[in-house]
Amino acid sequence: MVQIHNTTEPALQGLAGGPLKESRLAQLWKDIKKSKHYYFMMSPYMIIFFLFTVIPVVVSFGLSFFYFNMLETPRFIGWENYSRLLLGDDVFMIALKNTFLFAVITGPLSYIACFLFAWLINELSPFVRSLMTLVFYAPSISGNVFFIWLIVFSGDSYGYLNGFLMKIGVLLEPIQWLQNEKYILAIVIIVQLWLSLGTSFLAFIAGLQTVDQTLFEAGAMDGIRNRWQELWFITLPSMRPQLMFGAVMQITASFAVAEVSIALAGFPSVNYAGHTVVTHLMDYGTLRFEMGYASAIATILFAIMLGTNMMTQKLLRKVGE
Amino acid sequence: MTLYSRVIGALRPQKRLNRSFAVSFMLFGLLLGFGAFMVLPLIYTVNNAFKPLDELFIFPPRFLVRNPTLENFTDLMVIMGNSWVPFTRYIANTLLITLVGTAGHILLASAAAYPLAKFKFPGSSVLFKIVVLSLMFSPHVTAIPNYLVMSQLGWINTQAAIIVPSLAFSLGLFLMKQFMEQIPDALIEAAKIDGANEYRVFWQIVMPNVKPAWLTLMILQFPALWGTDGGSFIYSENLKTLHYALSQVIQGGIARAGVGAAVALLLMTVPILLFIISQSSVIQTMATSGMKE
């Protein structure tokens, strides 16, 4: 059959299917063989990356349909983990509410702060610019020392905030800042913001330095009247790739609040006031060993992070239009 | 140029059109205000670390130290000297994790980034897309299966549980690949014509050209590993890290406020110094960090 096609109608060879598909596979195999050095170079990284990042995501999704306590063999229970999580777990609802509050406040605020401060710093002379970069970036690389905030919010009169408020006469008695559920959330948000000028801040500083300066002169000719128009019509569109990158970094970090809350408010915090999806995940994963349930929490967190990132990327495409 | 003239030069707005002085003044006020918010906690930590006991317990609390002393550091040594595991052990554990984790990450991420940045081959774009996608969720998501994998491998309670996963930190590969794309193809082709194989090109042409990116990966990876407390993987005391040991000191409460500050000072100095050294290279690398739409 194939033979006949080949000899009589060579032009139809592609349409006939068989031989071309085969040659495509053969071509692919040839390409793969030719690139064997590349695969070899990538293999150490990729093996570890797949083992500890890609496969775990898949496994986590699969495991979320099982009851698994590390001792017995996993038992398939379908959607039960999810229905229990979404309908029967009041603490999860608190965690979800807190996480969204953190994300809605720290996400956009830290993103805007990263850009705003990078933009202001960019107009300074090189020496002061690098000094200010250090000032803003230092908290996020200071090796997880956010516990230094404990001294500020310490519950007795030696705490800086209590001492200050008592000195100026606002307070008569010290407040137990970190034991009072009214304040915990706000305090964790403040410290999270303090930590949040990280990688995206550097990306913005770098991005601003690469914006083509002649665009500004051209813009002034074309009737751009003030720095805000300059920002919207020239600076922001020129930096769109960095803005995209920064958004991913800030969103991911703002949904993953946990360490700060644990360091300041304890685990679990008073009345779960500082409880987040991640601390809930830790609770079930590392304390109660309900791995299936914890995996369902992880899957939901994964979906939220990915969904928000995709949505934000879509929104950012409209910048400067 | 003196420091004074540098600062004055900085405050003078750049010669650009369409600038109103009032708004400039307001914006820089904002910058200074928030700058203070960022830096004050770090400054009081430095000060507290040198405060004698009576100054720590003064009411109202005083921000700056009057009579600096090294008492807090010697106290820390005494506390650590009395602990069951020698202090040097914690330092050695942290150094092992940080140095191996950082150096290994730079090497592995560069080796993986080079083919992705410079060549097209079956699967290359899919692999890179997966890496970008993994930037969009935090490692907490994979914590449970990771724990299961670790226990299957028998790595619970070993340093490997901290080091190995950190070698394939996805942000590092992403930044390295973006930076490597800038290397001119002609350079690589010329080396190949001269008879160098892929590995030689990578090691002798590409790697020396991406030094700024090495420093960037270092500054991202180092503080994370330096500040790790071993998480849920390391239980035995003589494998614990410096951060863990020192946070135990802090749990002592307010009576150890000075010692706590000494600890924080020790922990934050190293990463901040590293950043000061590498700042310009880091900025240079981050310029290529953008994501295509």
CSV table of C-alpha atoms in Angstrom, one decimal, chain A residues 60-261:
chain,number,residue,atom,x,y,z
A,60,SER,CA,-0.3,15.8,46.6
A,61,PHE,CA,-3.3,16.0,44.3
A,62,GLY,CA,-3.6,12.2,44.2
A,63,LEU,CA,-3.2,11.9,48.0
A,64,SER,CA,-5.9,14.4,48.7
A,65,PHE,CA,-8.5,11.7,47.8
A,66,PHE,CA,-7.1,9.2,50.4
A,67,TYR,CA,-7.1,8.7,54.1
A,68,PHE,CA,-3.5,8.3,55.0
A,69,ASN,CA,-1.9,8.5,58.4
A,70,MET,CA,1.7,7.1,57.6
A,71,LEU,CA,1.0,3.9,59.5
A,72,GLU,CA,-1.8,2.1,57.6
A,73,THR,CA,-2.0,1.8,53.8
A,74,PRO,CA,-3.8,4.7,52.2
A,75,ARG,CA,-7.6,4.2,51.9
A,76,PHE,CA,-9.5,5.8,49.0
A,77,ILE,CA,-12.2,8.1,50.2
A,78,GLY,CA,-13.0,10.2,47.2
A,79,TRP,CA,-14.0,13.8,47.8
A,80,GLU,CA,-14.4,13.3,51.5
A,81,ASN,CA,-11.3,15.3,52.5
A,82,TYR,CA,-12.5,18.3,50.5
A,83,SER,CA,-16.1,18.2,51.8
A,84,ARG,CA,-14.8,17.9,55.3
A,85,LEU,CA,-12.4,20.8,54.7
A,86,LEU,CA,-14.9,23.1,53.1
A,87,LEU,CA,-18.0,22.2,55.0
A,88,GLY,CA,-17.0,20.9,58.4
A,89,ASP,CA,-13.7,22.6,59.4
A,90,ASP,CA,-14.3,25.9,61.1
A,91,VAL,CA,-10.6,26.5,61.8
A,92,PHE,CA,-9.9,26.1,58.0
A,93,MET,CA,-12.4,28.8,57.4
A,94,ILE,CA,-10.6,31.1,59.8
A,95,ALA,CA,-7.3,30.2,58.1
A,96,LEU,CA,-8.7,30.9,54.7
A,97,LYS,CA,-10.2,34.2,55.8
A,98,ASN,CA,-6.8,35.2,57.4
A,99,THR,CA,-4.8,34.1,54.3
A,100,PHE,CA,-7.0,36.1,52.0
A,101,LEU,CA,-6.8,39.1,54.3
A,102,PHE,CA,-3.0,38.8,54.3
A,103,ALA,CA,-2.9,38.4,50.5
A,104,VAL,CA,-5.3,41.2,49.7
A,105,ILE,CA,-3.5,43.6,52.0
A,106,THR,CA,0.2,42.6,51.8
A,107,GLY,CA,0.1,41.4,48.1
A,108,PRO,CA,-0.9,44.7,46.4
A,109,LEU,CA,0.7,46.9,49.1
A,110,SER,CA,4.0,45.2,48.9
A,111,TYR,CA,3.9,45.1,45.1
A,112,ILE,CA,3.1,48.8,44.9
A,113,ALA,CA,5.7,49.6,47.6
A,114,CYS,CA,8.4,47.6,45.7
A,115,PHE,CA,7.7,49.6,42.6
A,116,LEU,CA,7.2,53.0,44.2
A,117,PHE,CA,10.4,52.8,46.3
A,118,ALA,CA,12.4,51.4,43.3
A,119,TRP,CA,11.1,54.3,41.2
A,120,LEU,CA,11.9,56.9,43.8
A,121,ILE,CA,15.4,55.4,44.5
A,122,ASN,CA,16.1,55.4,40.7
A,123,GLU,CA,16.2,59.2,40.6
A,124,LEU,CA,18.9,59.4,43.3
A,125,SER,CA,22.7,59.6,42.6
A,126,PRO,CA,24.4,56.2,42.4
A,127,PHE,CA,25.9,56.2,45.8
A,128,VAL,CA,22.7,57.1,47.7
A,129,ARG,CA,20.8,54.8,45.4
A,130,SER,CA,22.8,51.8,46.5
A,131,LEU,CA,22.6,52.8,50.1
A,132,MET,CA,18.8,53.1,49.9
A,133,THR,CA,18.6,49.8,48.0
A,134,LEU,CA,20.4,48.2,50.9
A,135,VAL,CA,18.1,49.9,53.5
A,136,PHE,CA,15.0,48.5,51.8
A,137,TYR,CA,16.3,45.1,50.9
A,138,ALA,CA,18.2,44.3,54.1
A,139,PRO,CA,15.1,43.1,56.1
A,140,SER,CA,14.2,40.5,53.5
A,141,ILE,CA,17.7,38.9,53.6
A,142,SER,CA,18.5,39.3,57.2
A,143,GLY,CA,18.4,35.6,57.7
A,144,ASN,CA,14.9,35.2,59.2
A,145,VAL,CA,15.5,37.5,62.2
A,146,PHE,CA,11.9,38.7,62.3
A,147,PHE,CA,11.8,37.7,65.9
A,148,ILE,CA,13.5,41.0,66.6
A,149,TRP,CA,9.9,42.5,66.4
A,150,LEU,CA,9.1,40.6,69.6
A,151,ILE,CA,11.0,43.3,71.5
A,152,VAL,CA,8.8,46.0,69.9
A,153,PHE,CA,5.5,44.2,70.6
A,154,SER,CA,6.6,42.7,73.9
A,155,GLY,CA,3.7,42.6,76.4
A,156,ASP,CA,5.2,44.5,79.3
A,157,SER,CA,6.3,48.1,79.7
A,158,TYR,CA,9.8,47.2,78.4
A,159,GLY,CA,8.4,46.6,75.0
A,160,TYR,CA,9.2,49.5,72.7
A,161,LEU,CA,5.6,50.1,71.6
A,162,ASN,CA,4.1,49.9,75.1
A,163,GLY,CA,7.0,52.0,76.5
A,164,PHE,CA,6.4,54.6,73.9
A,165,LEU,CA,2.7,54.8,74.2
A,166,MET,CA,2.9,54.9,78.0
A,167,LYS,CA,5.5,57.7,77.9
A,168,ILE,CA,3.3,59.9,75.7
A,169,GLY,CA,0.3,59.1,77.9
A,170,VAL,CA,-1.9,57.1,75.4
A,171,LEU,CA,-1.7,54.0,77.5
A,172,LEU,CA,-1.7,53.6,81.3
A,173,GLU,CA,-1.1,49.9,81.3
A,174,PRO,CA,0.9,47.8,78.9
A,175,ILE,CA,-1.1,45.8,76.3
A,176,GLN,CA,-0.4,42.1,75.6
A,177,TRP,CA,-0.1,42.8,71.8
A,178,LEU,CA,0.6,39.3,70.7
A,179,GLN,CA,-1.9,37.6,73.1
A,180,ASN,CA,-4.8,39.7,72.0
A,181,GLU,CA,-6.6,38.5,68.9
A,182,LYS,CA,-7.6,42.0,68.0
A,183,TYR,CA,-4.0,42.9,67.2
A,184,ILE,CA,-2.3,39.7,66.1
A,185,LEU,CA,-3.4,39.9,62.4
A,186,ALA,CA,-2.4,43.6,62.1
A,187,ILE,CA,1.0,43.0,63.7
A,188,VAL,CA,1.7,40.0,61.4
A,189,ILE,CA,0.8,42.1,58.4
A,190,ILE,CA,3.1,44.9,59.4
A,191,VAL,CA,6.0,42.6,59.9
A,192,GLN,CA,5.2,40.8,56.6
A,193,LEU,CA,5.3,44.1,54.8
A,194,TRP,CA,8.6,44.9,56.5
A,195,LEU,CA,10.0,41.7,55.0
A,196,SER,CA,8.4,41.9,51.6
A,197,LEU,CA,10.7,44.1,49.6
A,198,GLY,CA,12.7,41.2,48.2
A,199,THR,CA,13.5,39.9,44.7
A,200,SER,CA,10.8,41.9,42.9
A,201,PHE,CA,12.2,45.1,44.5
A,202,LEU,CA,15.6,44.3,43.0
A,203,ALA,CA,14.0,43.4,39.7
A,204,PHE,CA,12.2,46.8,39.5
A,205,ILE,CA,15.4,48.7,40.4
A,206,ALA,CA,17.2,46.9,37.7
A,207,GLY,CA,14.4,47.3,35.2
A,208,LEU,CA,14.1,51.0,35.8
A,209,GLN,CA,17.8,51.4,35.0
A,210,THR,CA,17.3,49.7,31.6
A,211,VAL,CA,14.4,52.0,30.5
A,212,ASP,CA,15.5,53.8,27.3
A,213,GLN,CA,16.1,57.4,28.4
A,214,THR,CA,15.5,58.9,25.0
A,215,LEU,CA,11.8,57.8,25.4
A,216,PHE,CA,11.4,60.5,28.0
A,217,GLU,CA,12.7,63.2,25.8
A,218,ALA,CA,10.5,62.1,23.0
A,219,GLY,CA,7.5,61.9,25.4
A,220,ALA,CA,8.1,65.4,26.6
A,221,MET,CA,7.9,66.6,23.0
A,222,ASP,CA,4.7,64.6,22.5
A,223,GLY,CA,3.1,66.5,25.3
A,224,ILE,CA,3.6,64.4,28.4
A,225,ARG,CA,3.0,67.0,31.1
A,226,ASN,CA,4.0,65.5,34.5
A,227,ARG,CA,5.8,62.6,36.1
A,228,TRP,CA,2.6,60.6,36.5
A,229,GLN,CA,1.9,60.6,32.8
A,230,GLU,CA,5.5,59.8,32.2
A,231,LEU,CA,5.1,56.8,34.6
A,232,TRP,CA,1.9,55.5,33.0
A,233,PHE,CA,2.8,56.0,29.4
A,234,ILE,CA,6.5,55.4,29.3
A,235,THR,CA,8.0,53.8,32.4
A,236,LEU,CA,5.4,51.2,33.2
A,237,PRO,CA,5.0,49.8,29.7
A,238,SER,CA,8.8,49.6,29.2
A,239,MET,CA,9.1,47.6,32.4
A,240,ARG,CA,6.2,45.1,31.7
A,241,PRO,CA,8.4,42.0,31.8
A,242,GLN,CA,9.8,42.9,35.2
A,243,LEU,CA,6.3,43.8,36.4
A,244,MET,CA,5.1,40.4,35.5
A,245,PHE,CA,8.0,38.7,37.3
A,246,GLY,CA,7.5,40.9,40.4
A,247,ALA,CA,3.8,40.1,40.5
A,248,VAL,CA,4.6,36.4,40.6
A,249,MET,CA,7.1,36.8,43.4
A,250,GLN,CA,4.8,39.0,45.6
A,251,ILE,CA,1.6,37.0,45.1
A,252,THR,CA,3.3,33.7,45.9
A,253,ALA,CA,4.9,35.2,49.0
A,254,SER,CA,1.7,36.8,50.2
A,255,PHE,CA,-0.3,33.6,50.2
A,256,ALA,CA,2.4,31.7,52.0
A,257,VAL,CA,2.5,33.7,55.2
A,258,ALA,CA,3.3,31.3,58.1
A,259,GLU,CA,6.8,31.7,59.6
A,260,VAL,CA,6.2,35.2,60.8
A,261,SER,CA,2.9,34.3,62.3
